[in-house]
Tab-separated table of C-alpha atoms in Angstrom:
chain	number	residue	atom	x	y	z
A	1	MET	CA	163.334	14.773	63.449
A	2	THR	CA	159.996	13.597	64.853
A	3	GLU	CA	157.824	16.387	66.173
A	4	ARG	CA	157.613	16.288	69.961
A	5	HIS	CA	154.219	16.635	71.616
A	6	VAL	CA	155.491	15.428	75.001
A	7	ALA	CA	158.543	16.541	76.995
A	8	THR	CA	160.229	14.719	79.867
A	9	GLU	CA	162.147	16.289	82.729
A	10	ILE	CA	163.936	14.289	85.447
A	11	ASP	CA	164.850	15.495	88.921
A	12	GLY	CA	166.492	12.680	90.857
A	13	PRO	CA	163.921	9.931	91.552
A	14	VAL	CA	160.998	11.988	90.202
A	15	ALA	CA	160.142	12.464	86.521
A	16	VAL	CA	157.789	15.050	85.054
A	17	VAL	CA	156.101	14.339	81.733
A	18	VAL	CA	154.669	17.465	80.111
A	19	LEU	CA	151.914	17.576	77.484
A	20	ASP	CA	153.688	20.063	75.266
A	21	ARG	CA	151.534	21.716	72.602
A	22	PRO	CA	150.802	25.064	74.275
A	23	GLU	CA	150.069	26.720	70.922
A	24	ARG	CA	147.100	24.311	70.684
A	25	ARG	CA	146.274	24.367	74.419
A	26	ASN	CA	147.966	20.952	74.612
A	27	ALA	CA	145.286	19.386	72.414
A	28	TYR	CA	145.612	15.630	72.082
A	29	THR	CA	146.950	13.974	68.918
A	30	PRO	CA	147.752	10.321	68.130
A	31	LEU	CA	151.424	11.317	68.242
A	32	MET	CA	150.969	12.756	71.721
A	33	GLY	CA	149.255	9.549	72.810
A	34	ALA	CA	152.080	7.401	71.451
A	35	GLN	CA	154.759	9.618	72.968
A	36	LEU	CA	153.075	9.741	76.377
A	37	GLY	CA	152.684	5.969	76.460
A	38	ALA	CA	156.316	5.491	75.470
A	39	ALA	CA	157.518	8.026	78.042
A	40	LEU	CA	155.624	6.343	80.869
A	41	ALA	CA	156.888	2.900	79.860
A	42	ASP	CA	160.497	4.100	79.565
A	43	LEU	CA	160.385	5.827	82.942
A	44	ASP	CA	158.789	2.781	84.518
A	45	ALA	CA	161.682	0.687	83.202
A	46	ASP	CA	164.217	3.032	84.828
A	47	PRO	CA	164.961	1.659	88.329
A	48	ALA	CA	166.010	5.122	89.541
A	49	ILE	CA	162.594	6.701	88.884
A	50	ARG	CA	160.282	6.242	91.865
A	51	ALA	CA	157.348	8.442	90.836
A	52	ILE	CA	156.056	10.128	87.672
A	53	VAL	CA	154.093	13.381	87.440
A	54	VAL	CA	152.129	14.242	84.276
A	55	THR	CA	151.098	17.855	83.692
A	56	GLY	CA	150.349	20.312	80.896
A	57	ARG	CA	152.454	23.143	79.539
A	58	ASP	CA	151.412	26.680	80.507
A	59	ALA	CA	147.817	27.328	81.610
A	60	TRP	CA	146.201	24.129	80.304
A	61	PHE	CA	146.372	20.478	81.111
A	62	SER	CA	144.812	19.539	77.768
A	63	VAL	CA	141.624	20.646	76.034
A	64	GLY	CA	141.126	17.170	74.590
A	65	ALA	CA	141.357	15.863	71.061
A	66	ASP	CA	142.630	18.220	68.387
A	67	LEU	CA	139.444	18.699	66.361
A	68	ASP	CA	141.392	19.761	63.269
A	69	ILE	CA	142.496	16.146	62.817
A	70	ASP	CA	140.294	13.913	60.672
A	71	TRP	CA	139.394	11.385	63.364
A	72	ARG	CA	137.461	9.305	60.825
A	73	GLU	CA	140.799	8.072	59.479
A	74	ARG	CA	141.439	4.573	60.822
A	75	GLY	CA	145.134	5.333	61.272
A	76	ALA	CA	144.299	8.024	63.802
A	77	HIS	CA	142.945	5.394	66.173
A	78	GLY	CA	145.803	2.899	66.138
A	79	VAL	CA	147.361	4.265	69.302
A	80	GLU	CA	144.073	3.932	71.172
A	81	THR	CA	144.117	0.123	71.141
A	82	LEU	CA	145.699	-1.418	74.235
A	83	ALA	CA	147.945	-3.769	72.292
A	84	ASP	CA	150.372	-4.181	75.215
A	85	PRO	CA	148.419	-4.546	78.478
A	86	GLY	CA	151.649	-4.472	80.457
A	87	ALA	CA	152.154	-0.847	79.414
A	88	ALA	CA	148.747	0.241	80.734
A	89	PRO	CA	149.188	2.868	83.477
A	90	TRP	CA	147.590	0.634	86.109
A	91	ASN	CA	150.087	-2.139	85.323
A	92	LEU	CA	153.172	0.053	85.699
A	93	ALA	CA	155.135	-0.414	88.912
A	94	THR	CA	155.793	3.319	89.218
A	95	PRO	CA	153.125	5.570	90.766
A	96	VAL	CA	151.751	8.060	88.232
A	97	ILE	CA	150.415	11.378	89.552
A	98	GLY	CA	148.279	13.673	87.409
A	99	ALA	CA	148.911	17.375	87.959
A	100	ILE	CA	145.776	18.795	86.349
A	101	ASN	CA	146.888	22.419	86.247
A	102	GLY	CA	144.128	23.647	83.965
A	103	ASP	CA	141.307	22.527	81.696
A	104	ALA	CA	141.072	18.751	81.167
A	105	ILE	CA	138.496	17.894	78.530
A	106	GLY	CA	137.501	14.602	76.926
A	107	VAL	CA	140.438	12.257	76.387
A	108	ALA	CA	142.628	14.402	78.636
A	109	LEU	CA	140.342	13.652	81.562
A	110	THR	CA	139.866	9.952	80.808
A	111	TRP	CA	143.655	9.740	80.481
A	112	ALA	CA	144.142	11.246	83.927
A	113	MET	CA	141.544	8.943	85.471
A	114	GLN	CA	143.825	5.982	84.661
A	115	TRP	CA	146.578	7.297	86.906
A	116	ASP	CA	147.028	6.672	90.604
A	117	ILE	CA	146.741	10.101	92.239
A	118	ARG	CA	145.261	13.299	90.834
A	119	VAL	CA	145.864	16.877	91.931
A	120	VAL	CA	143.461	19.369	90.334
A	121	ALA	CA	143.233	23.150	90.082
A	122	GLU	CA	140.067	24.385	91.769
A	123	ASP	CA	139.064	26.506	88.771
A	124	ALA	CA	140.021	23.981	86.061
A	125	ARG	CA	137.201	23.018	83.700
A	126	LEU	CA	136.641	19.266	83.557
A	127	ALA	CA	134.360	17.468	81.123
A	128	PHE	CA	133.779	13.990	79.723
A	129	SER	CA	132.467	15.777	76.654
A	130	PHE	CA	132.297	12.826	74.238
A	131	ASN	CA	128.552	12.606	73.697
A	132	ARG	CA	128.499	16.309	72.837
A	133	ILE	CA	130.582	15.652	69.735
A	134	GLY	CA	128.899	12.389	68.725
A	135	ILE	CA	131.216	9.751	70.206
A	136	ILE	CA	131.276	7.713	73.407
A	137	PRO	CA	133.589	7.980	76.429
A	138	ASP	CA	136.952	6.302	75.933
A	139	ARG	CA	139.962	4.855	77.745
A	140	ASN	CA	138.017	2.431	79.870
A	141	SER	CA	136.039	5.229	81.537
A	142	THR	CA	132.677	3.435	81.318
A	143	TRP	CA	134.238	0.603	83.346
A	144	LEU	CA	136.434	2.648	85.679
A	145	LEU	CA	134.482	5.777	86.571
A	146	PRO	CA	131.539	4.024	88.293
A	147	ARG	CA	134.044	2.153	90.428
A	148	LEU	CA	135.834	5.340	91.425
A	149	ILE	CA	132.986	7.748	92.120
A	150	GLY	CA	129.827	5.606	92.092
A	151	PHE	CA	127.346	4.670	89.376
A	152	ALA	CA	124.970	7.633	89.631
A	153	PRO	CA	127.526	10.481	89.449
A	154	ALA	CA	129.459	8.602	86.760
A	155	MET	CA	126.279	8.229	84.692
A	156	ASP	CA	125.583	11.942	85.094
A	157	LEU	CA	129.031	13.055	83.965
A	158	LEU	CA	129.441	10.535	81.129
A	159	MET	CA	125.919	10.830	79.710
A	160	THR	CA	125.625	14.610	79.787
A	161	GLY	CA	129.226	15.556	79.041
A	162	ARG	CA	128.641	18.633	81.160
A	163	THR	CA	131.503	20.811	82.337
A	164	ILE	CA	132.322	20.986	86.022
A	165	THR	CA	134.992	22.823	87.991
A	166	GLY	CA	137.981	21.201	89.583
A	167	ALA	CA	136.384	21.935	92.955
A	168	GLU	CA	133.271	19.916	92.042
A	169	GLY	CA	135.437	17.183	90.558
A	170	HIS	CA	137.318	16.947	93.829
A	171	ARG	CA	134.051	16.752	95.772
A	172	LEU	CA	132.852	13.913	93.528
A	173	GLY	CA	136.124	12.014	93.898
A	174	LEU	CA	137.646	12.587	90.445
A	175	ALA	CA	140.707	14.044	92.151
A	176	THR	CA	142.289	13.369	95.513
A	177	ARG	CA	143.848	16.785	96.106
A	178	LEU	CA	142.586	20.292	95.341
A	179	THR	CA	144.602	23.490	95.172
A	180	THR	CA	145.080	26.681	93.170
A	181	ALA	CA	146.285	26.435	89.578
A	182	ASP	CA	149.703	27.874	90.361
A	183	ALA	CA	150.248	25.314	93.141
A	184	VAL	CA	149.137	22.151	91.333
A	185	LEU	CA	152.537	21.090	90.029
A	186	ALA	CA	154.260	21.813	93.339
A	187	GLU	CA	151.617	19.762	95.199
A	188	ALA	CA	152.001	16.854	92.772
A	189	LEU	CA	155.805	16.993	92.990
A	190	ALA	CA	155.627	17.045	96.780
A	191	ALA	CA	153.492	13.886	96.687
A	192	ALA	CA	155.929	12.253	94.262
A	193	ARG	CA	158.941	13.126	96.396
A	194	ASP	CA	157.178	11.947	99.535
A	195	ILE	CA	156.737	8.519	97.923
A	196	ALA	CA	160.302	8.490	96.613
A	197	ASP	CA	161.837	9.544	99.930
A	198	HIS	CA	159.770	7.650	102.464
A	199	CYS	CA	158.065	4.612	100.896
A	200	ALA	CA	159.624	1.218	100.167
A	201	PRO	CA	159.732	0.454	96.425
A	202	ALA	CA	158.527	-3.143	96.825
A	203	SER	CA	155.624	-2.256	99.085
A	204	VAL	CA	154.502	0.597	96.806
A	205	THR	CA	154.460	-1.762	93.826
A	206	ALA	CA	152.600	-4.442	95.770
A	207	THR	CA	150.059	-1.938	97.079
A	208	LYS	CA	149.349	-0.668	93.568
A	209	ARG	CA	149.043	-4.206	92.203
A	210	LEU	CA	146.560	-5.238	94.898
A	211	MET	CA	144.492	-2.066	94.668
A	212	TYR	CA	143.846	-2.448	90.940
A	213	GLU	CA	143.380	-6.203	91.086
A	214	PHE	CA	140.833	-5.868	93.876
A	215	LEU	CA	138.739	-3.499	91.744
A	216	GLU	CA	137.646	-6.718	90.029
A	217	GLN	CA	137.634	-8.989	93.084
A	218	ASN	CA	134.284	-9.693	94.712
A	219	ASP	CA	135.523	-12.414	97.069
A	220	ARG	CA	136.384	-10.452	100.204
A	221	LEU	CA	137.816	-13.445	102.056
A	222	HIS	CA	140.123	-14.271	99.156
A	223	ALA	CA	141.254	-10.649	99.024
A	224	TYR	CA	141.884	-10.624	102.770
A	225	ASN	CA	144.057	-13.734	102.680
A	226	TYR	CA	145.887	-12.762	99.482
A	227	GLU	CA	146.679	-9.407	101.062
A	228	ARG	CA	147.931	-11.161	104.233
A	229	ARG	CA	150.146	-13.542	102.241
A	230	THR	CA	151.571	-10.585	100.317
A	231	LEU	CA	152.235	-8.711	103.552
A	232	ASN	CA	154.074	-11.718	104.984
A	233	TRP	CA	156.131	-11.999	101.792
A	234	ILE	CA	157.023	-8.286	101.872
A	235	ARG	CA	158.352	-8.767	105.393
A	236	THR	CA	160.805	-11.411	104.132
A	237	LEU	CA	162.446	-8.818	101.863
A	238	GLY	CA	163.887	-6.892	104.803
A	239	GLU	CA	162.111	-3.625	104.102
A	240	THR	CA	160.118	-3.751	107.334
A	241	VAL	CA	163.320	-3.956	109.379
A	242	ARG	CA	164.851	-1.087	107.419
A	243	GLY	CA	161.718	1.034	107.694
A	244	ILE	CA	161.376	0.565	111.442
A	245	ALA	CA	165.072	1.274	112.002
A	246	ALA	CA	164.870	4.501	109.986
A	247	PHE	CA	161.703	5.539	111.812
A	248	LYS	CA	163.321	5.019	115.219
A	249	ALA	CA	166.473	6.880	114.164
A	250	ARG	CA	164.439	9.613	112.472
A	251	GLU	CA	166.463	9.099	109.328
A	252	LYS	CA	165.569	8.756	105.671
A	253	PRO	CA	165.065	5.040	104.895
A	254	ARG	CA	167.651	3.205	102.838
A	255	TRP	CA	165.580	0.636	101.027
A	256	GLY	CA	166.983	-2.623	99.706
A	257	THR	CA	164.466	-3.563	97.023
A	258	SER	CA	163.479	-2.208	93.625
A	259	LYS	CA	160.070	-1.209	92.305
A	260	SER	CA	160.277	-3.965	89.676
A	261	VAL	CA	159.660	-6.702	92.230
A	262	GLU	CA	156.640	-8.881	91.445
A	263	ILE	CA	154.298	-10.613	93.870
A	264	PRO	CA	154.948	-14.379	93.574
A	265	ALA	CA	152.187	-16.168	91.714
A	266	GLU	CA	151.839	-18.806	94.442
A	267	LEU	CA	150.546	-16.165	96.855
A	268	ARG	CA	147.350	-15.689	94.860
Protein backbone atom coordinates (compact mmCIF):
# COMPACT_ATOMS: atom_id res chain seq x y z
CA MET A 1 0.00 0.00 0.00
CA THR A 2 1.29 3.46 -0.92
CA GLU A 3 2.19 5.60 2.05
CA ARG A 4 -0.30 8.43 2.52
CA HIS A 5 0.99 11.93 3.14
CA VAL A 6 -2.38 13.56 2.43
CA ALA A 7 -5.83 12.69 3.80
CA THR A 8 -9.21 13.73 2.41
CA GLU A 9 -12.41 14.22 4.37
CA ILE A 10 -15.77 15.10 2.78
CA ASP A 11 -18.72 16.77 4.48
CA GLY A 12 -21.51 17.29 1.97
CA PRO A 13 -20.43 19.89 -0.62
CA VAL A 14 -17.21 20.77 1.24
CA ALA A 15 -13.99 18.72 1.17
CA VAL A 16 -11.05 19.06 3.53
CA VAL A 17 -7.60 17.99 2.35
CA VAL A 18 -5.15 17.50 5.21
CA LEU A 19 -1.35 17.57 4.96
CA ASP A 20 -0.83 14.49 7.07
CA ARG A 21 2.72 13.94 8.33
CA PRO A 22 2.41 15.26 11.90
CA GLU A 23 5.42 13.23 13.04
CA ARG A 24 7.46 15.42 10.65
CA ARG A 25 5.46 18.62 11.27
CA ASN A 26 3.79 17.95 7.91
CA ALA A 27 7.07 18.46 6.06
CA TYR A 28 6.70 18.42 2.29
CA THR A 29 7.79 15.44 0.17
CA PRO A 30 7.41 14.73 -3.57
CA LEU A 31 4.81 12.12 -2.60
CA MET A 32 2.86 14.72 -0.65
CA GLY A 33 3.00 17.05 -3.65
CA ALA A 34 1.73 14.35 -6.00
CA GLN A 35 -1.02 13.29 -3.61
CA LEU A 36 -2.18 16.86 -2.96
CA GLY A 37 -2.32 17.61 -6.68
CA ALA A 38 -4.27 14.42 -7.33
CA ALA A 39 -6.66 15.10 -4.45
CA LEU A 40 -7.45 18.61 -5.68
CA ALA A 41 -7.98 17.40 -9.24
CA ASP A 42 -10.23 14.52 -8.13
CA LEU A 43 -12.33 16.78 -5.92
CA ASP A 44 -12.59 19.35 -8.69
CA ALA A 45 -13.94 16.63 -10.98
CA ASP A 46 -16.64 15.73 -8.44
CA PRO A 47 -19.74 17.82 -9.29
CA ALA A 48 -20.99 17.55 -5.69
CA ILE A 49 -17.95 19.31 -4.20
CA ARG A 50 -18.42 23.08 -4.19
CA ALA A 51 -15.40 24.17 -2.14
CA ILE A 52 -12.11 22.66 -0.93
CA VAL A 53 -10.24 23.51 2.27
CA VAL A 54 -6.55 22.57 2.67
CA THR A 55 -5.06 22.48 6.16
CA GLY A 56 -2.34 20.76 8.19
CA ARG A 57 -2.62 18.02 10.77
CA ASP A 58 -2.20 19.03 14.42
CA ALA A 59 -0.35 22.26 15.25
CA TRP A 60 1.40 22.83 11.91
CA PHE A 61 0.36 23.69 8.42
CA SER A 62 3.70 22.54 7.01
CA VAL A 63 7.28 23.43 7.87
CA GLY A 64 8.30 23.16 4.23
CA ALA A 65 10.46 20.66 2.41
CA ASP A 66 11.65 17.62 4.33
CA LEU A 67 15.37 18.38 4.53
CA ASP A 68 16.24 14.72 5.10
CA ILE A 69 15.41 14.03 1.45
CA ASP A 70 18.25 14.32 -1.06
CA TRP A 71 16.77 17.13 -3.15
CA ARG A 72 19.71 16.93 -5.56
CA GLU A 73 18.15 13.78 -7.01
CA ARG A 74 16.42 14.67 -10.28
CA GLY A 75 13.55 12.30 -9.49
CA ALA A 76 12.65 14.37 -6.45
CA HIS A 77 11.71 17.28 -8.69
CA GLY A 78 9.45 15.53 -11.18
CA VAL A 79 6.27 16.51 -9.38
CA GLU A 80 7.28 20.17 -9.40
CA THR A 81 6.90 20.54 -13.17
CA LEU A 82 3.47 21.78 -14.25
CA ALA A 83 2.99 19.10 -16.88
CA ASP A 84 -0.81 19.50 -16.88
CA PRO A 85 -1.72 23.20 -16.74
CA GLY A 86 -5.39 22.32 -16.40
CA ALA A 87 -4.67 20.83 -12.97
CA ALA A 88 -3.05 24.02 -11.67
CA PRO A 89 -5.02 25.35 -8.67
CA TRP A 90 -5.93 28.57 -10.47
CA ASN A 91 -7.43 26.58 -13.35
CA LEU A 92 -9.67 24.43 -11.16
CA ALA A 93 -13.35 25.36 -11.16
CA THR A 94 -13.67 24.70 -7.43
CA PRO A 95 -12.62 27.41 -4.95
CA VAL A 96 -9.64 26.31 -2.85
CA ILE A 97 -9.28 27.81 0.64
CA GLY A 98 -6.05 27.54 2.61
CA ALA A 99 -6.52 27.07 6.34
CA ILE A 100 -3.02 27.98 7.54
CA ASN A 101 -3.39 26.72 11.10
CA GLY A 102 0.28 26.92 12.00
CA ASP A 103 3.76 27.43 10.58
CA ALA A 104 3.92 27.64 6.77
CA ILE A 105 7.51 27.69 5.55
CA GLY A 106 9.01 27.63 2.07
CA VAL A 107 7.06 25.45 -0.36
CA ALA A 108 4.15 25.26 2.08
CA LEU A 109 3.67 29.01 1.79
CA THR A 110 4.17 29.22 -1.98
CA TRP A 111 1.68 26.36 -2.27
CA ALA A 112 -0.92 28.27 -0.27
CA MET A 113 -0.37 31.44 -2.30
CA GLN A 114 -1.72 29.60 -5.37
CA TRP A 115 -5.11 29.10 -3.76
CA ASP A 116 -8.06 31.45 -3.83
CA ILE A 117 -8.66 32.42 -0.19
CA ARG A 118 -6.31 32.11 2.77
CA VAL A 119 -7.16 32.06 6.47
CA VAL A 120 -4.09 32.34 8.72
CA ALA A 121 -3.38 31.90 12.42
CA GLU A 122 -2.18 35.17 13.92
CA ASP A 123 0.83 33.53 15.58
CA ALA A 124 1.78 31.24 12.67
CA ARG A 125 5.34 31.66 11.40
CA LEU A 126 5.47 32.38 7.67
CA ALA A 127 8.61 32.47 5.55
CA PHE A 128 9.65 32.28 1.91
CA SER A 129 12.90 30.84 3.23
CA PHE A 130 14.41 29.60 -0.04
CA ASN A 131 17.43 31.87 -0.31
CA ARG A 132 18.43 30.89 3.23
CA ILE A 133 19.04 27.32 2.10
CA GLY A 134 20.62 28.15 -1.26
CA ILE A 135 17.68 27.86 -3.67
CA ILE A 136 15.21 30.30 -5.21
CA PRO A 137 11.49 30.77 -4.52
CA ASP A 138 9.28 28.25 -6.28
CA ARG A 139 5.73 27.57 -7.47
CA ASN A 140 5.40 30.70 -9.54
CA SER A 141 5.93 32.95 -6.51
CA THR A 142 8.30 35.36 -8.28
CA TRP A 143 5.50 36.01 -10.80
CA LEU A 144 2.51 35.88 -8.45
CA LEU A 145 3.59 37.52 -5.20
CA PRO A 146 4.32 41.00 -6.65
CA ARG A 147 0.86 40.95 -8.21
CA LEU A 148 -0.79 40.04 -4.93
CA ILE A 149 0.99 42.26 -2.42
CA GLY A 150 3.05 44.69 -4.51
CA PHE A 151 6.61 44.63 -5.82
CA ALA A 152 8.42 46.15 -2.83
CA PRO A 153 7.00 43.90 -0.06
CA ALA A 154 7.31 40.87 -2.34
CA MET A 155 10.98 41.69 -2.98
CA ASP A 156 11.56 42.04 0.76
CA LEU A 157 9.99 38.70 1.66
CA LEU A 158 11.43 36.70 -1.26
CA MET A 159 14.95 38.14 -1.15
CA THR A 160 15.48 37.98 2.60
CA GLY A 161 13.52 34.82 3.40
CA ARG A 162 12.77 36.38 6.76
CA THR A 163 10.13 34.95 9.06
CA ILE A 164 7.00 36.95 9.78
CA THR A 165 3.91 36.25 11.86
CA GLY A 166 0.51 35.46 10.47
CA ALA A 167 -0.62 38.87 11.71
CA GLU A 168 2.03 40.64 9.60
CA GLY A 169 1.25 38.38 6.66
CA HIS A 170 -2.38 39.39 6.90
CA ARG A 171 -1.43 43.07 7.02
CA LEU A 172 0.71 42.65 3.89
CA GLY A 173 -2.06 40.83 2.04
CA LEU A 174 -0.69 37.26 2.08
CA ALA A 175 -3.91 36.15 3.75
CA THR A 176 -7.44 37.48 3.56
CA ARG A 177 -8.63 36.42 7.02
CA LEU A 178 -6.86 36.38 10.38
CA THR A 179 -7.86 34.48 13.50
CA THR A 180 -6.50 32.38 16.35
CA ALA A 181 -4.88 29.04 15.57
CA ASP A 182 -7.72 27.03 17.08
CA ALA A 183 -10.29 28.89 14.95
CA VAL A 184 -8.55 28.75 11.57
CA LEU A 185 -10.17 25.56 10.29
CA ALA A 186 -13.63 26.60 11.48
CA GLU A 187 -13.24 29.99 9.75
CA ALA A 188 -12.11 28.34 6.52
CA LEU A 189 -14.96 25.81 6.65
CA ALA A 190 -17.46 28.60 7.27
CA ALA A 191 -16.19 30.38 4.15
CA ALA A 192 -16.40 27.15 2.15
CA ARG A 193 -19.94 26.44 3.31
CA ASP A 194 -20.98 30.02 2.62
CA ILE A 195 -19.88 29.58 -1.00
CA ALA A 196 -21.51 26.15 -1.26
CA ASP A 197 -24.81 27.29 0.26
CA HIS A 198 -25.28 30.74 -1.22
CA CYS A 199 -23.28 31.17 -4.44
CA ALA A 200 -24.21 29.95 -7.92
CA PRO A 201 -21.76 27.32 -9.23
CA ALA A 202 -21.54 28.85 -12.72
CA SER A 203 -20.95 32.38 -11.48
CA VAL A 204 -18.29 31.25 -8.98
CA THR A 205 -16.42 29.44 -11.76
CA ALA A 206 -16.71 32.42 -14.10
CA THR A 207 -15.57 34.84 -11.41
CA LYS A 208 -12.49 32.73 -10.67
CA ARG A 209 -11.67 32.38 -14.37
CA LEU A 210 -11.88 36.13 -14.97
CA MET A 211 -9.94 37.07 -11.84
CA TYR A 212 -6.92 34.94 -12.77
CA GLU A 213 -7.06 35.79 -16.46
CA PHE A 214 -7.15 39.51 -15.69
CA LEU A 215 -3.95 39.21 -13.64
CA GLU A 216 -2.29 39.13 -17.07
CA GLN A 217 -4.63 41.55 -18.86
CA ASN A 218 -3.45 45.12 -19.29
CA ASP A 219 -6.23 46.21 -21.64
CA ARG A 220 -8.83 47.59 -19.24
CA LEU A 221 -11.44 48.23 -21.94
CA HIS A 222 -11.14 44.66 -23.21
CA ALA A 223 -11.50 43.37 -19.66
CA TYR A 224 -14.55 45.56 -19.08
CA ASN A 225 -16.34 44.32 -22.19
CA TYR A 226 -15.33 40.67 -21.72
CA GLU A 227 -16.66 40.85 -18.17
CA ARG A 228 -19.93 42.40 -19.45
CA ARG A 229 -20.35 39.71 -22.12
CA THR A 230 -19.74 37.03 -19.49
CA LEU A 231 -22.28 38.63 -17.17
CA ASN A 232 -24.88 38.68 -19.94
CA TRP A 233 -24.15 35.02 -20.71
CA ILE A 234 -24.48 34.03 -17.04
CA ARG A 235 -27.92 35.63 -17.00
CA THR A 236 -29.05 33.32 -19.83
CA LEU A 237 -28.39 30.28 -17.61
CA GLY A 238 -31.27 31.12 -15.29
CA GLU A 239 -29.20 31.51 -12.14
CA THR A 240 -30.03 35.19 -11.77
CA VAL A 241 -33.76 34.41 -11.70
CA ARG A 242 -33.20 31.63 -9.17
CA GLY A 243 -30.96 33.79 -7.00
CA ILE A 244 -33.36 36.72 -6.90
CA ALA A 245 -36.32 34.44 -6.15
CA ALA A 246 -34.45 32.80 -3.26
CA PHE A 247 -33.37 36.19 -1.93
CA LYS A 248 -36.94 37.51 -1.95
CA ALA A 249 -38.27 34.35 -0.30
CA ARG A 250 -35.37 34.28 2.17
CA GLU A 251 -34.68 30.70 1.18
CA LYS A 252 -31.54 28.80 0.30
CA PRO A 253 -31.00 29.02 -3.48
CA ARG A 254 -31.59 25.97 -5.63
CA TRP A 255 -29.11 26.43 -8.42
CA GLY A 256 -29.51 24.88 -11.85
CA THR A 257 -25.94 24.87 -13.15
CA SER A 258 -22.75 23.02 -12.31
CA LYS A 259 -19.30 24.37 -11.49
CA SER A 260 -17.89 22.69 -14.61
CA VAL A 261 -19.50 25.22 -16.93
CA GLU A 262 -17.01 27.04 -19.17
CA ILE A 263 -17.20 30.58 -20.50
CA PRO A 264 -17.83 30.34 -24.28
CA ALA A 265 -14.74 31.17 -26.30
CA GLU A 266 -16.65 33.63 -28.50
CA LEU A 267 -17.15 35.94 -25.52
CA ARG A 268 -13.44 36.72 -25.31
